[in-house]
Structure formats: structure tokens, C-alpha cells
Coordinates of C-alpha atoms in Angstrom, one line a residue:
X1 CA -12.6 -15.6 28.1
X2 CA -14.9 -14.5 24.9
X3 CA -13.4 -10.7 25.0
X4 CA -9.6 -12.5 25.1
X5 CA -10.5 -14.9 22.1
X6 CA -11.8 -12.0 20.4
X7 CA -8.8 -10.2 20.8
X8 CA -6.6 -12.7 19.6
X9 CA -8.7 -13.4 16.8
X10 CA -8.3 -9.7 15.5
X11 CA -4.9 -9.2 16.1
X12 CA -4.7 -12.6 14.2
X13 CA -6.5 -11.1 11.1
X14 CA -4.4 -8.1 11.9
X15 CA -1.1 -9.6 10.8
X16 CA -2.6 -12.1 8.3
X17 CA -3.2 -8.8 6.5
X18 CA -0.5 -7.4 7.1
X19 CA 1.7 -10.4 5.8
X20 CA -0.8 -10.3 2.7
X21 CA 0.5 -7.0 2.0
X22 CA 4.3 -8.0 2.5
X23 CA 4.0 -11.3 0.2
X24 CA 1.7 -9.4 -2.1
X25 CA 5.0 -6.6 -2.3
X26 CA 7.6 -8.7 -2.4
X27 CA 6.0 -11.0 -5.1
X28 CA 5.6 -7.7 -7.2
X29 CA 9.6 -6.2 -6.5
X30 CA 10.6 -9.6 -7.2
X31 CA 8.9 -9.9 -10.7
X32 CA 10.2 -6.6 -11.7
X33 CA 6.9 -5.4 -12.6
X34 CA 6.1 -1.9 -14.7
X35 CA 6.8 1.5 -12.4
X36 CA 3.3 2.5 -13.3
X37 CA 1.4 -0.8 -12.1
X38 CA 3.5 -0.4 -8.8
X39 CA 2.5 2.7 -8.3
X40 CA -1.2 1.8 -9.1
X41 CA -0.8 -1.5 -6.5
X42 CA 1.2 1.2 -3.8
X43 CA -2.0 3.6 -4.3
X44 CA -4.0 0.7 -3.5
X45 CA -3.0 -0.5 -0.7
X46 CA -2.4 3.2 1.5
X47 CA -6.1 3.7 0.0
X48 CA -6.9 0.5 2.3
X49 CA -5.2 1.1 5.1
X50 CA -5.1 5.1 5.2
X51 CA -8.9 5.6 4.1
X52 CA -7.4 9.4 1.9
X53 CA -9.6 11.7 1.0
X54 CA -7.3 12.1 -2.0
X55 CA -4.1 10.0 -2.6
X56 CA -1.1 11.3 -4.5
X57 CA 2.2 9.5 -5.1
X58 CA 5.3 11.7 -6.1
X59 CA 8.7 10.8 -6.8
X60 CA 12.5 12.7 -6.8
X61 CA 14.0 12.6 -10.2
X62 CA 17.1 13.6 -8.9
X63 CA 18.8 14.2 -12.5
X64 CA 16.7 17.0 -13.2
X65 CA 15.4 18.0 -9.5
X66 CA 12.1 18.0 -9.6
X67 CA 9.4 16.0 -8.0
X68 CA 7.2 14.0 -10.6
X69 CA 3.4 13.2 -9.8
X70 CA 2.7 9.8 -10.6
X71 CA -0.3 9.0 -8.8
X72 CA -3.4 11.2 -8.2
X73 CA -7.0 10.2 -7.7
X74 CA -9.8 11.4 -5.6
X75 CA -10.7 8.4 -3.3
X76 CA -14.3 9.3 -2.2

């Protein structure tokens, strides 16, 4: 009985965080926040989730193909 309560529990905290993220997302796409401070929020949350050594974000600008760094930071 204490193992399956624990397991709900976690899988509970699980999606809570999960959902955090989503709301936490959607709040920020819907406010039409700055490029750079989504990036910087994005970078944040694969850093808690992923644990990187180093995190990098690139993008396709597509007029000029190229890819453009946006994000790099050492995550030790």
C-alpha cells in the first residue's frame, strides 16, 4: 500500500511539473514576449529537465540559410 501511494504521489508531482511548464509556455507565447527572453526561459527549462553539460539553442534563418546561435552557456 505505501510503495503504491508513493507511486502515485510521484507521478502526481510528475505532471504537476509538467503542466507548470505548459502554463508557464503558453502564458509566455501568449504575451508575445521578446525572442531573446524565450530563448533564455526555453534554455531554462531543457537545463531542468535534460541536466546538459552545455546547452545551445540555434535557429534557421531561412532568408539567408544559415543557422543562428542564440543560446550558449556552459551549465556546470
Amino acid at each position: 500500500m505505501d510503495e503504491e501511494l508513493r507511486d502515485t504521489i510521484e507521478q502526481g508531482n510528475r505532471t504537476i511539473k509538467e503542466m507548470r511548464h505548459l502554463v508557464y509556455f503558453s502564458s509566455l507565447m501568449n504575451d508575445e514576449v521578446h525572442e531573446e527572453s524565450l530563448f533564455n526561459n526555453l534554455g531554462r527549462t531543457l537545463k531542468e529537465d535534460f541536466y546538459p553539460d552545455i546547452l545551445a539553442i540555434m535557429t534557421l534563418d531561412t532568408e539567408r540559410n544559415i543557422l543562428v546561435h542564440r543560446f550558449i552557456k556552459m551549465c556546470t
